[in-house]
Short mmCIF file of C-alpha atoms and ligand atoms in Angstrom, two decimals:
data_model
loop_
_atom_site.label_atom_id
_atom_site.label_comp_id
_atom_site.label_asym_id
_atom_site.label_seq_id
_atom_site.Cartn_x
_atom_site.Cartn_y
_atom_site.Cartn_z
CA MET U 131 2.92 -56.38 -44.09
CA ALA U 132 5.36 -55.54 -46.84
CA THR U 133 8.44 -57.56 -45.87
CA ILE U 134 8.87 -60.69 -47.89
CA SER U 135 11.72 -63.00 -47.02
CA THR U 136 14.02 -63.47 -49.99
CA PRO U 137 13.82 -67.29 -50.47
CA GLU U 138 9.99 -67.25 -50.41
CA TYR U 139 9.91 -64.33 -52.76
CA LEU U 140 12.26 -65.98 -55.24
CA LEU U 141 10.26 -69.21 -55.12
CA ASP U 142 7.10 -67.27 -55.78
CA GLN U 143 8.78 -65.49 -58.68
CA ALA U 144 10.00 -68.80 -60.06
CA LYS U 145 6.48 -70.24 -59.97
CA ARG U 146 4.98 -67.20 -61.63
CA ARG U 147 7.59 -66.26 -64.13
CA LEU U 148 9.18 -68.81 -66.38
CA ILE U 149 11.43 -66.38 -68.23
CA PRO U 150 13.11 -64.95 -65.11
CA THR U 151 13.65 -68.51 -63.95
CA LEU U 152 15.34 -69.38 -67.23
CA ASN U 153 17.23 -66.13 -66.90
CA ASN U 154 18.59 -67.15 -63.53
CA MET U 155 19.70 -70.60 -64.68
CA PRO U 156 23.43 -71.22 -64.47
CA GLY U 157 25.05 -70.93 -67.87
CA MET U 158 22.41 -68.58 -69.33
CA GLY U 159 24.94 -65.72 -69.35
CA ALA U 160 27.29 -67.75 -71.56
CA ILE U 161 24.45 -68.84 -73.87
CA GLU U 162 23.28 -65.24 -74.22
CA LYS U 163 26.83 -64.08 -75.02
CA ARG U 164 27.20 -66.70 -77.73
CA LEU U 165 23.84 -65.77 -79.25
CA ARG U 166 24.73 -62.10 -79.24
CA HIS U 167 28.01 -62.67 -81.06
CA ARG U 168 26.71 -65.12 -83.61
CA GLU U 169 26.41 -63.97 -87.21
CA TRP U 170 22.87 -64.72 -88.35
CA LYS U 171 21.90 -65.14 -91.97
CA GLN U 172 20.43 -61.84 -93.17
CA PHE U 173 17.40 -61.56 -95.48
CA ALA U 174 15.07 -58.82 -96.76
CA LEU U 175 11.74 -58.48 -94.95
CA ALA U 176 10.11 -57.49 -98.29
CA GLU U 177 11.38 -56.20 -101.60
CA PRO U 178 10.60 -52.51 -102.23
CA PRO U 179 8.28 -51.78 -105.20
CA PRO U 180 10.20 -51.79 -108.50
CA GLY U 181 11.29 -48.28 -109.48
CA SER U 182 11.19 -46.90 -105.93
CA ASP U 183 14.48 -45.74 -104.46
CA LEU U 184 13.63 -47.32 -101.11
CA LYS U 185 15.90 -49.84 -99.41
CA PRO U 186 14.60 -53.16 -98.09
CA VAL U 187 14.62 -53.74 -94.32
CA MET U 188 17.22 -56.40 -93.69
CA GLY U 189 17.12 -58.70 -90.69
CA ASP U 190 17.29 -62.24 -89.39
CA ALA U 191 15.18 -64.84 -87.64
CA GLY U 192 17.49 -65.82 -84.77
CA LEU U 193 17.10 -69.28 -83.22
CA PRO U 194 14.41 -71.68 -84.48
CA VAL U 195 11.18 -71.22 -82.45
CA LEU U 196 12.79 -68.86 -79.91
CA GLY U 197 13.94 -66.17 -82.34
CA HIS U 198 15.79 -63.51 -80.33
CA MET U 199 13.71 -63.93 -77.18
CA ILE U 200 16.62 -64.87 -74.92
CA GLU U 201 18.73 -61.85 -75.87
CA MET U 202 15.72 -59.51 -75.75
CA PHE U 203 14.48 -60.62 -72.33
CA ARG U 204 17.90 -60.73 -70.75
CA GLY U 205 19.43 -57.68 -72.38
CA GLY U 206 16.50 -55.30 -73.02
CA PRO U 207 17.72 -51.91 -74.28
CA GLU U 208 21.37 -52.98 -73.95
CA TYR U 209 20.84 -55.74 -76.54
CA VAL U 210 18.90 -53.36 -78.78
CA LEU U 211 21.81 -50.89 -78.60
CA GLU U 212 24.02 -53.66 -79.99
CA ILE U 213 21.58 -54.10 -82.91
CA TYR U 214 21.72 -50.33 -83.53
CA ASN U 215 25.51 -50.25 -83.46
CA THR U 216 25.78 -53.26 -85.79
CA PHE U 217 22.93 -52.72 -88.26
CA GLY U 218 21.88 -49.07 -87.90
CA PRO U 219 18.45 -47.59 -87.07
CA ILE U 220 16.15 -49.94 -89.03
CA HIS U 221 16.41 -53.71 -88.64
CA TYR U 222 14.14 -56.74 -88.64
CA ALA U 223 14.54 -58.91 -85.53
CA TYR U 224 12.28 -61.92 -85.29
CA SER U 225 10.82 -63.08 -82.00
CA PRO U 226 7.79 -65.40 -81.85
CA ALA U 227 6.27 -63.10 -79.21
CA LEU U 228 6.51 -60.18 -81.62
CA PRO U 229 8.00 -60.38 -85.12
CA ALA U 230 8.87 -56.73 -85.75
CA VAL U 231 11.00 -54.11 -87.38
CA VAL U 232 12.92 -52.22 -84.71
CA ALA U 233 13.06 -48.45 -85.33
CA LEU U 234 16.03 -47.13 -83.37
CA GLY U 235 17.57 -43.76 -82.60
CA PRO U 236 15.80 -40.42 -82.07
CA ASP U 237 15.03 -39.76 -85.76
CA ALA U 238 13.20 -43.08 -86.16
CA THR U 239 11.38 -42.50 -82.85
CA GLN U 240 10.27 -39.08 -84.05
CA ALA U 241 9.05 -40.38 -87.43
CA VAL U 242 6.93 -43.10 -85.77
CA PHE U 243 5.56 -41.05 -82.85
CA SER U 244 4.73 -37.95 -84.87
CA ASN U 245 2.99 -40.24 -87.41
CA ARG U 246 2.57 -37.43 -89.95
CA ASN U 247 0.70 -39.45 -92.57
CA LYS U 248 -1.20 -41.64 -90.11
CA ASP U 249 0.69 -44.70 -91.35
CA TYR U 250 1.09 -46.27 -87.91
CA SER U 251 -1.79 -47.64 -85.87
CA GLN U 252 -1.88 -48.94 -82.30
CA LYS U 253 -2.82 -52.41 -83.58
CA GLY U 254 0.73 -53.55 -82.84
CA TRP U 255 -0.26 -53.58 -79.16
CA HIS U 256 -3.33 -55.78 -79.71
CA PRO U 257 -1.71 -59.26 -79.71
CA VAL U 258 0.30 -58.31 -76.59
CA ILE U 259 -2.35 -56.77 -74.32
CA GLY U 260 -5.47 -56.37 -76.49
CA PRO U 261 -7.74 -59.03 -74.97
CA PHE U 262 -7.14 -57.76 -71.43
CA PHE U 263 -7.20 -54.03 -72.09
CA ASN U 264 -9.78 -54.00 -74.85
CA ARG U 265 -10.68 -50.46 -75.99
CA GLY U 266 -8.36 -48.79 -73.50
CA LEU U 267 -7.30 -45.34 -74.72
CA MET U 268 -3.90 -46.55 -75.95
CA LEU U 269 -5.54 -49.22 -78.11
CA LEU U 270 -7.80 -46.83 -80.00
CA ASP U 271 -6.81 -45.23 -83.27
CA PHE U 272 -7.01 -41.94 -85.14
CA ASP U 273 -10.38 -40.06 -85.04
CA GLU U 274 -11.96 -42.39 -82.50
CA HIS U 275 -8.89 -42.07 -80.28
CA MET U 276 -8.98 -38.25 -80.48
CA HIS U 277 -12.65 -38.24 -79.60
CA HIS U 278 -12.06 -40.34 -76.47
CA ARG U 279 -8.87 -38.51 -75.51
CA ARG U 280 -10.62 -35.13 -75.53
CA ILE U 281 -13.19 -36.39 -73.05
CA MET U 282 -10.60 -38.10 -70.88
CA GLN U 283 -8.41 -35.00 -70.83
CA GLU U 284 -11.04 -33.43 -68.58
CA ALA U 285 -10.14 -35.96 -65.89
CA PHE U 286 -6.52 -34.72 -65.92
CA THR U 287 -6.95 -30.94 -65.51
CA ARG U 288 -5.03 -29.17 -62.73
CA THR U 289 -8.15 -28.97 -60.57
CA ARG U 290 -8.76 -32.70 -60.93
CA LEU U 291 -5.08 -33.48 -60.26
CA ALA U 292 -5.26 -31.43 -57.06
CA GLY U 293 -8.05 -33.71 -55.86
CA TYR U 294 -6.04 -36.86 -56.69
CA VAL U 295 -2.93 -35.54 -54.87
CA GLU U 296 -4.92 -35.24 -51.67
CA HIS U 297 -5.94 -38.92 -51.93
CA ILE U 298 -2.45 -40.09 -52.93
CA ASP U 299 -0.89 -38.28 -49.99
CA ARG U 300 -3.32 -39.74 -47.48
CA VAL U 301 -2.58 -43.33 -48.54
CA ALA U 302 1.18 -42.84 -49.04
CA SER U 303 1.68 -41.18 -45.63
CA GLN U 304 -0.24 -43.94 -43.88
CA VAL U 305 1.43 -46.92 -45.60
CA VAL U 306 5.01 -45.60 -45.50
CA ALA U 307 4.71 -44.74 -41.79
CA ASN U 308 2.84 -47.82 -40.59
CA ASP U 309 3.40 -50.76 -42.94
CA TRP U 310 6.94 -50.47 -44.20
CA VAL U 311 9.58 -52.25 -42.17
CA ALA U 312 12.63 -50.43 -40.89
CA ASN U 313 16.17 -51.73 -40.36
CA ASP U 314 15.52 -54.97 -42.21
CA PRO U 315 17.77 -55.99 -45.12
CA ARG U 316 15.02 -58.37 -46.24
CA PHE U 317 12.66 -55.48 -46.95
CA LEU U 318 12.00 -55.67 -50.68
CA PHE U 319 11.30 -52.29 -52.15
CA HIS U 320 9.73 -53.37 -55.43
CA PRO U 321 6.88 -55.61 -54.13
CA ALA U 322 6.22 -53.21 -51.23
CA THR U 323 5.86 -50.32 -53.66
CA LYS U 324 3.66 -52.39 -55.96
CA GLU U 325 1.34 -52.97 -53.02
CA LEU U 326 1.42 -49.29 -52.12
CA THR U 327 0.62 -48.09 -55.65
CA LEU U 328 -2.28 -50.56 -55.75
CA ASP U 329 -3.59 -49.15 -52.45
CA ILE U 330 -3.26 -45.67 -53.91
CA ALA U 331 -5.15 -46.81 -57.03
CA SER U 332 -8.02 -48.22 -54.91
CA MET U 333 -8.46 -44.80 -53.34
CA VAL U 334 -7.68 -42.45 -56.24
CA PHE U 335 -9.27 -44.40 -59.07
CA MET U 336 -12.09 -46.24 -57.34
CA GLY U 337 -12.79 -44.12 -54.28
CA HIS U 338 -12.29 -46.83 -51.63
CA GLU U 339 -11.01 -45.26 -48.41
CA PRO U 340 -7.97 -47.15 -47.03
CA GLY U 341 -9.08 -49.96 -44.74
CA THR U 342 -12.69 -49.97 -45.99
CA ASP U 343 -14.47 -52.47 -48.28
CA HIS U 344 -11.61 -54.89 -47.57
CA ASP U 345 -12.98 -58.04 -49.26
CA LEU U 346 -14.20 -56.22 -52.34
CA VAL U 347 -10.95 -54.27 -52.73
CA THR U 348 -8.91 -57.47 -52.34
CA LYS U 349 -11.03 -59.24 -54.96
CA VAL U 350 -10.66 -56.36 -57.43
CA ASN U 351 -6.93 -55.96 -56.76
CA ASN U 352 -6.33 -59.68 -57.28
CA ALA U 353 -8.33 -59.62 -60.52
CA PHE U 354 -6.36 -56.59 -61.64
CA THR U 355 -3.01 -58.26 -60.90
CA THR U 356 -4.06 -61.45 -62.75
CA THR U 357 -5.23 -59.45 -65.77
CA THR U 358 -2.02 -57.45 -65.94
CA ARG U 359 0.19 -60.54 -65.66
CA ALA U 360 -1.69 -62.42 -68.37
CA GLY U 361 -0.17 -60.20 -71.09
CA GLY U 362 3.17 -61.89 -70.37
CA ALA U 363 1.78 -65.44 -70.74
CA ILE U 364 3.87 -67.82 -72.78
CA ILE U 365 0.96 -70.14 -73.68
CA ARG U 366 -1.42 -67.65 -75.20
CA THR U 367 -4.71 -69.51 -75.30
CA GLY U 368 -8.07 -68.99 -73.62
CA VAL U 369 -8.11 -72.59 -72.34
CA PRO U 370 -8.16 -73.40 -68.60
CA PRO U 371 -6.04 -73.41 -66.49
CA PHE U 372 -3.52 -71.32 -68.42
CA LYS U 373 -2.49 -67.81 -67.40
CA TRP U 374 -4.07 -66.29 -70.54
CA TRP U 375 -7.42 -67.87 -69.61
CA ARG U 376 -7.08 -66.71 -65.99
CA GLY U 377 -6.44 -63.19 -67.33
CA LEU U 378 -9.67 -63.29 -69.33
CA GLN U 379 -11.65 -64.52 -66.30
CA ALA U 380 -10.12 -61.77 -64.17
CA ARG U 381 -10.98 -59.16 -66.79
CA LYS U 382 -14.62 -60.27 -66.49
CA VAL U 383 -14.49 -59.70 -62.70
CA LEU U 384 -13.18 -56.18 -63.32
CA GLU U 385 -15.84 -55.49 -65.97
CA ASP U 386 -18.64 -56.57 -63.62
CA TYR U 387 -17.21 -54.55 -60.74
CA PHE U 388 -16.77 -51.34 -62.74
CA ALA U 389 -20.12 -51.72 -64.53
CA ALA U 390 -21.92 -51.84 -61.17
CA ARG U 391 -19.88 -48.92 -59.81
CA VAL U 392 -20.55 -46.77 -62.89
CA LYS U 393 -24.29 -47.08 -62.32
CA GLU U 394 -23.78 -45.95 -58.73
CA ARG U 395 -21.32 -43.09 -59.45
CA ARG U 396 -23.29 -41.51 -62.34
CA THR U 397 -25.50 -39.77 -59.81
CA ALA U 398 -22.95 -39.33 -57.02
CA GLU U 399 -20.31 -36.72 -56.31
CA GLY U 400 -16.66 -37.44 -55.67
CA THR U 401 -13.09 -36.59 -56.61
CA ASP U 402 -11.92 -40.14 -57.42
CA MET U 403 -11.23 -40.80 -61.12
CA LEU U 404 -14.13 -43.21 -61.63
CA THR U 405 -16.64 -40.63 -60.45
CA VAL U 406 -14.87 -37.94 -62.47
CA LEU U 407 -15.07 -40.04 -65.66
CA CYS U 408 -18.79 -40.58 -65.03
CA HIS U 409 -19.30 -36.81 -65.26
CA THR U 410 -16.67 -35.44 -67.64
CA GLU U 411 -17.57 -34.19 -71.07
CA ASP U 412 -15.56 -32.46 -73.78
CA GLU U 413 -16.21 -28.91 -75.02
CA ASP U 414 -18.98 -30.18 -77.31
CA GLY U 415 -20.75 -31.97 -74.47
CA ASN U 416 -19.70 -35.53 -75.52
CA ARG U 417 -19.61 -38.01 -72.63
CA PHE U 418 -18.44 -41.58 -72.16
CA SER U 419 -20.89 -44.50 -72.33
CA ASP U 420 -20.94 -46.96 -69.41
CA ASP U 421 -18.89 -49.45 -71.44
CA ASP U 422 -16.33 -46.77 -72.31
CA ILE U 423 -15.80 -45.95 -68.64
CA VAL U 424 -15.34 -49.63 -67.75
CA ASN U 425 -12.75 -50.08 -70.54
CA HIS U 426 -10.91 -46.86 -69.74
CA MET U 427 -10.77 -47.52 -66.00
CA ILE U 428 -9.29 -50.99 -66.47
CA PHE U 429 -6.65 -49.62 -68.83
CA VAL U 430 -5.77 -46.54 -66.79
CA MET U 431 -5.26 -48.63 -63.65
CA MET U 432 -2.79 -50.80 -65.54
CA ALA U 433 -1.06 -47.83 -67.19
CA ALA U 434 -0.58 -46.07 -63.88
CA HIS U 435 0.49 -48.98 -61.73
CA ASP U 436 3.67 -50.74 -62.89
CA THR U 437 5.07 -47.55 -64.42
CA SER U 438 4.98 -45.60 -61.14
CA THR U 439 6.22 -48.66 -59.21
CA SER U 440 9.18 -49.05 -61.56
CA THR U 441 10.09 -45.34 -61.37
CA LEU U 442 9.97 -45.31 -57.57
CA THR U 443 12.08 -48.48 -57.36
CA THR U 444 14.79 -47.09 -59.65
CA MET U 445 14.79 -43.83 -57.71
CA ALA U 446 15.10 -45.58 -54.34
CA TYR U 447 18.06 -47.59 -55.61
CA HIS U 448 19.95 -44.60 -56.97
CA LEU U 449 19.20 -42.40 -53.96
CA ALA U 450 20.51 -45.18 -51.70
CA ALA U 451 23.60 -45.57 -53.89
CA ASN U 452 24.18 -41.79 -54.10
CA PRO U 453 23.75 -40.36 -50.58
CA GLU U 454 24.72 -36.84 -51.69
CA TRP U 455 21.68 -36.71 -54.01
CA GLN U 456 19.52 -38.26 -51.31
CA GLU U 457 20.55 -35.47 -48.91
CA ARG U 458 19.85 -32.78 -51.51
CA CYS U 459 16.34 -34.17 -52.02
CA ARG U 460 15.81 -34.51 -48.28
CA ASP U 461 16.84 -30.88 -47.69
CA GLU U 462 14.18 -29.77 -50.17
CA SER U 463 11.61 -31.99 -48.50
CA ALA U 464 12.57 -30.60 -45.10
CA ARG U 465 11.69 -27.14 -46.37
CA LEU U 466 8.16 -28.41 -47.10
CA GLY U 467 7.85 -30.11 -43.72
CA ASP U 468 5.21 -32.65 -42.79
CA GLY U 469 2.00 -30.75 -43.54
CA PRO U 470 -0.51 -31.92 -46.15
CA LEU U 471 0.82 -31.73 -49.70
CA ASP U 472 -0.62 -29.95 -52.69
CA ILE U 473 0.54 -29.43 -56.28
CA GLU U 474 2.21 -26.08 -55.49
CA ALA U 475 4.26 -27.68 -52.69
CA LEU U 476 5.28 -30.64 -54.88
CA GLU U 477 6.41 -28.27 -57.64
CA LYS U 478 9.04 -26.91 -55.24
CA LEU U 479 10.78 -30.31 -55.12
CA GLU U 480 12.96 -29.46 -58.11
CA THR U 481 15.88 -31.76 -57.29
CA LEU U 482 13.42 -34.63 -57.16
CA ASP U 483 12.36 -33.71 -60.72
CA LEU U 484 15.96 -34.17 -61.86
CA VAL U 485 16.18 -37.51 -60.04
CA ILE U 486 12.89 -38.69 -61.57
CA ASN U 487 14.11 -37.86 -65.07
CA GLU U 488 17.46 -39.52 -64.54
CA SER U 489 15.75 -42.64 -63.15
CA LEU U 490 13.34 -42.75 -66.12
CA ARG U 491 16.31 -42.39 -68.44
CA LEU U 492 18.33 -45.19 -66.85
CA VAL U 493 15.41 -47.62 -66.45
CA THR U 494 12.53 -46.64 -68.73
CA PRO U 495 9.34 -48.31 -67.42
CA LEU U 496 7.85 -48.74 -70.89
CA PRO U 497 11.09 -49.51 -72.75
CA MET U 498 9.43 -49.87 -76.14
CA ASN U 499 6.29 -48.80 -77.98
CA ILE U 500 4.58 -50.91 -80.60
CA ARG U 501 2.84 -49.78 -83.77
CA GLN U 502 1.59 -51.48 -86.95
CA THR U 503 1.65 -50.03 -90.47
CA VAL U 504 -1.83 -49.57 -91.93
CA ARG U 505 -0.51 -49.19 -95.50
CA ASP U 506 2.74 -49.64 -97.42
CA THR U 507 5.03 -46.85 -96.29
CA GLU U 508 8.65 -45.83 -95.79
CA LEU U 509 10.72 -45.23 -92.68
CA LEU U 510 14.06 -43.41 -92.98
CA GLY U 511 14.26 -44.54 -96.63
CA HIS U 512 13.32 -48.18 -95.93
CA TYR U 513 10.27 -49.92 -97.37
CA LEU U 514 7.67 -51.17 -94.87
CA PRO U 515 4.73 -53.20 -96.20
CA ALA U 516 1.23 -52.82 -94.69
CA GLY U 517 0.71 -54.91 -91.56
CA THR U 518 4.35 -54.69 -90.33
CA ASN U 519 4.86 -54.39 -86.58
CA VAL U 520 7.23 -51.52 -85.81
CA VAL U 521 8.81 -51.15 -82.38
CA THR U 522 10.45 -47.91 -81.20
CA TRP U 523 12.87 -48.07 -78.29
CA PRO U 524 13.09 -44.73 -76.45
CA SER U 525 14.88 -46.66 -73.68
CA MET U 526 17.74 -47.37 -76.09
CA ASN U 527 17.96 -43.72 -77.16
CA HIS U 528 18.34 -42.93 -73.46
CA HIS U 529 21.74 -44.69 -73.48
CA LEU U 530 23.23 -43.29 -76.70
CA PRO U 531 26.70 -41.82 -76.11
CA GLU U 532 26.11 -39.25 -78.88
CA LEU U 533 23.26 -37.78 -76.81
CA TRP U 534 24.31 -38.32 -73.19
CA THR U 535 27.63 -37.78 -71.39
CA ASP U 536 28.79 -41.00 -69.74
CA PRO U 537 25.33 -42.57 -70.33
CA GLU U 538 25.53 -45.33 -67.72
CA LYS U 539 26.34 -42.90 -64.90
CA PHE U 540 23.62 -41.66 -62.49
CA ASP U 541 23.98 -37.93 -63.04
CA PRO U 542 20.69 -36.02 -62.54
CA ALA U 543 22.43 -32.68 -63.18
CA ARG U 544 22.51 -33.55 -66.89
CA PHE U 545 18.84 -32.48 -66.99
CA ALA U 546 19.52 -29.05 -65.43
CA GLU U 547 20.68 -25.84 -67.12
CA PRO U 548 23.16 -25.26 -68.63
CA ARG U 549 23.71 -28.90 -69.67
CA SER U 550 20.11 -29.83 -70.56
CA GLU U 551 21.27 -32.92 -72.42
CA HIS U 552 17.67 -34.00 -73.00
CA LYS U 553 17.18 -31.03 -75.33
CA GLN U 554 19.75 -32.20 -77.88
CA HIS U 555 17.03 -33.86 -79.93
CA ARG U 556 13.26 -33.60 -79.60
CA TYR U 557 13.12 -37.36 -79.00
CA ALA U 558 16.39 -37.78 -77.07
CA PHE U 559 14.26 -38.30 -73.96
CA ALA U 560 10.80 -39.85 -74.38
CA PRO U 561 9.88 -42.01 -71.35
CA PHE U 562 6.25 -40.88 -71.75
CA GLY U 563 6.14 -41.46 -75.51
CA GLY U 564 5.16 -38.72 -77.94
CA GLY U 565 2.64 -37.61 -80.54
CA ALA U 566 -1.10 -38.29 -80.28
CA HIS U 567 -0.65 -41.14 -77.77
CA LYS U 568 1.79 -39.38 -75.41
CA CYS U 569 1.05 -40.43 -71.84
CA ILE U 570 -2.05 -38.60 -70.62
CA GLY U 571 -1.09 -39.47 -67.01
CA MET U 572 2.43 -37.96 -67.15
CA VAL U 573 1.80 -35.18 -64.61
CA PHE U 574 -0.32 -37.49 -62.46
CA GLY U 575 2.53 -40.03 -62.41
CA GLN U 576 5.13 -37.39 -61.53
CA LEU U 577 2.97 -36.06 -58.69
CA GLU U 578 2.38 -39.58 -57.33
CA VAL U 579 6.08 -40.45 -57.41
CA LYS U 580 7.04 -37.17 -55.74
CA THR U 581 4.44 -37.57 -53.02
CA VAL U 582 5.61 -41.08 -52.09
CA MET U 583 9.30 -40.14 -52.23
CA HIS U 584 8.76 -36.99 -50.14
CA ARG U 585 7.03 -39.00 -47.41
CA LEU U 586 9.74 -41.66 -47.55
CA LEU U 587 12.64 -39.19 -47.34
CA ARG U 588 11.05 -37.42 -44.38
CA GLN U 589 10.89 -40.68 -42.47
CA TYR U 590 13.89 -42.81 -43.49
CA ARG U 591 17.41 -42.78 -44.84
CA LEU U 592 17.64 -45.25 -47.75
CA GLU U 593 20.65 -47.57 -47.75
CA LEU U 594 21.92 -50.33 -50.04
CA ILE U 595 22.22 -53.78 -48.44
CA HIS U 596 25.96 -53.62 -49.12
CA PRO U 597 28.24 -51.21 -50.99
CA GLY U 598 28.28 -51.93 -54.71
CA TYR U 599 24.98 -53.90 -54.61
CA LYS U 600 23.22 -54.03 -58.00
CA SER U 601 19.99 -55.71 -59.00
CA ARG U 602 19.56 -57.60 -62.28
CA LEU U 603 16.53 -56.55 -64.31
CA ASP U 604 14.13 -58.89 -66.09
CA TYR U 605 12.93 -57.33 -69.35
CA GLY U 606 10.23 -59.97 -70.02
CA GLY U 607 7.59 -57.24 -69.51
CA MET U 608 8.22 -53.93 -67.84
CA PRO U 609 11.70 -53.96 -66.25
CA VAL U 610 11.47 -55.67 -62.85
CA PRO U 611 14.35 -56.28 -60.41
CA MET U 612 14.63 -60.05 -60.20
CA ASP U 613 15.50 -60.05 -56.50
CA GLY U 614 12.73 -57.57 -55.54
CA MET U 615 15.37 -54.89 -54.79
CA PRO U 616 16.19 -55.06 -51.06
CA ILE U 617 16.68 -51.55 -49.62
CA VAL U 618 17.29 -50.82 -45.93
CA LEU U 619 15.09 -48.12 -44.41
CA ARG U 620 16.86 -46.40 -41.46
CA PRO U 621 14.46 -44.29 -39.38
CA LEU U 622 15.61 -40.67 -39.11
CA ARG U 623 14.11 -40.12 -35.68
C1 HEM D 974 6.12 -42.89 -64.58
C2 HEM D 974 4.92 -43.21 -64.95
C3 HEM D 974 4.47 -43.44 -66.36
C4 HEM D 974 5.17 -43.72 -67.52
C5 HEM D 974 6.68 -43.88 -67.66
C6 HEM D 974 4.21 -43.85 -68.59
C7 HEM D 974 4.54 -44.11 -69.91
C8 HEM D 974 3.62 -44.09 -70.94
C9 HEM D 974 3.97 -44.20 -72.35
C10 HEM D 974 5.37 -44.40 -72.90
C11 HEM D 974 2.82 -44.12 -73.07
C12 HEM D 974 2.67 -44.15 -74.58
C13 HEM D 974 2.51 -45.54 -75.13
C14 HEM D 974 2.48 -45.56 -76.66
O1 HEM D 974 2.70 -44.55 -77.31
O2 HEM D 974 2.26 -46.65 -77.22
C15 HEM D 974 1.74 -43.97 -72.11
C16 HEM D 974 0.41 -43.87 -72.46
C17 HEM D 974 -0.62 -43.76 -71.54
N1 HEM D 974 -0.49 -43.61 -70.18
FE1 HEM D 974 1.24 -43.50 -69.15
N2 HEM D 974 2.97 -43.66 -68.07
C18 HEM D 974 3.08 -43.40 -66.72
C19 HEM D 974 2.06 -43.13 -65.84
C20 HEM D 974 0.73 -43.08 -66.17
C21 HEM D 974 -0.33 -42.77 -65.24
C22 HEM D 974 -0.12 -42.45 -63.76
C23 HEM D 974 -1.50 -42.85 -65.93
C24 HEM D 974 -2.92 -42.62 -65.47
C25 HEM D 974 -3.26 -42.07 -64.34
C26 HEM D 974 -1.17 -43.19 -67.30
C27 HEM D 974 -2.09 -43.37 -68.32
C28 HEM D 974 -1.76 -43.52 -69.64
C29 HEM D 974 -2.74 -43.62 -70.71
C30 HEM D 974 -4.26 -43.59 -70.55
C31 HEM D 974 -2.03 -43.77 -71.89
C32 HEM D 974 -2.60 -43.87 -73.30
C33 HEM D 974 -2.64 -42.49 -73.93
C34 HEM D 974 -3.18 -42.48 -75.35
O3 HEM D 974 -3.08 -43.49 -76.04
O4 HEM D 974 -3.71 -41.44 -75.73
N3 HEM D 974 0.19 -43.31 -67.41
N4 HEM D 974 2.26 -43.93 -70.84
#
């Protein structure tokens, strides 16, 4: 059952998440404000080579031990926008979780994502999620990455996606109709959607029919959740009983599960992604080894899960807050009716496309992308030594007033002709990243989100718990509404 009463939910959050708890503490707002307005001592990250006309990257270390963690976790892209406005596109901002140069604005994003001279590797991600998502596609580099991506691409063709949509629709229709609770202001949209997207993953990725293999699915889902959470651990050591250690144990459970399933699926037929990956090969006949499939499956499940959950949650909030857009989307859904969905039908939901884009702009599920320089290089005329972490913030670009009219306003029409504000710069809008590592699951994610939202809009009217309600986001990992985002579901019939 997906209703979670608010006090229990908050207590659970408090136990699990130290940063949100600190965030909620009285007085934190004032502390954050003081930190943001303090003038920190600036220093050069490294001196450029003599004779070069490069500038050093200037920056500061913030508070002792904590660096800029408080401002970063509380403010997310809003804080980064302040850095951009004060210091410009390239700045060094220390945080013990990730000492890094921030590369801000669409030009810096383009330089890093397009990675013309192969100066930036994915190694920047390793300390954050490496041990739990070892050899996932996003963590591979250069030729090896291209080799794996070409094979994996075969699991994302239109024919394959059509098979996944069928599975997604079956689970979404069932859960939205039977498990979600109507007329209850305690219904929390974010955890309910997280559960739903995990149910969808069990079916689409692993081939477990809803309601079957209950104990096994629960064990795998729990291991998956523990592994994903471990990346946000504060004490980052493989010693029991810490979260990091629990994440490593859980990863082992997932490895054993997928290794056994790969053996079974190599000789079986099926349209779930695990079976597909067991059979796909690129144009030259290259295939994945058993270990590759295990690593890719664990990563893909993570990549697909919180991102889709976040997008759906932001959409539900804005549709509830903007009933005229909700009605426009519902009218389009009504034209499709309640029959089974396919890709062609979903493509007709064009207003929903605008709402998805606007939701991804306002709350970008992966707010930042991390890279590491493999050699001394330059970025927009600044000197970067080898081994520097570089973080791009597409989510900040999504709020720049020079690119977007009234950036904080929910205004999906900005993505439609003739305005097309997203086309002002190639990297004005990059919620799925760009370059060689651009999200391989982009279309999959859009189809999943549309399927769930279509089923939801056919069944319920979405309402805010009170006019003017807003949820505060925790930016400690992917943006998560701290209160779980209560939304009231009013049955339409
Ligand atoms: C709204 C949903 C989603 C968003 C916003 C999103 C966002 C992103 C972003 C920004 C990246 C690039 C990271 C980087 O450059 O460092 C990425 C990569 C990736 N995503 Fe997604 N994603 C979503 C859904 C999905 C889904 C549904 C899947 C799988 C079914 C998926 C699988 C992947 C994979 C495998 C990569 C790594 C690609 C590579 O390195 O070549 N994503 N995603």
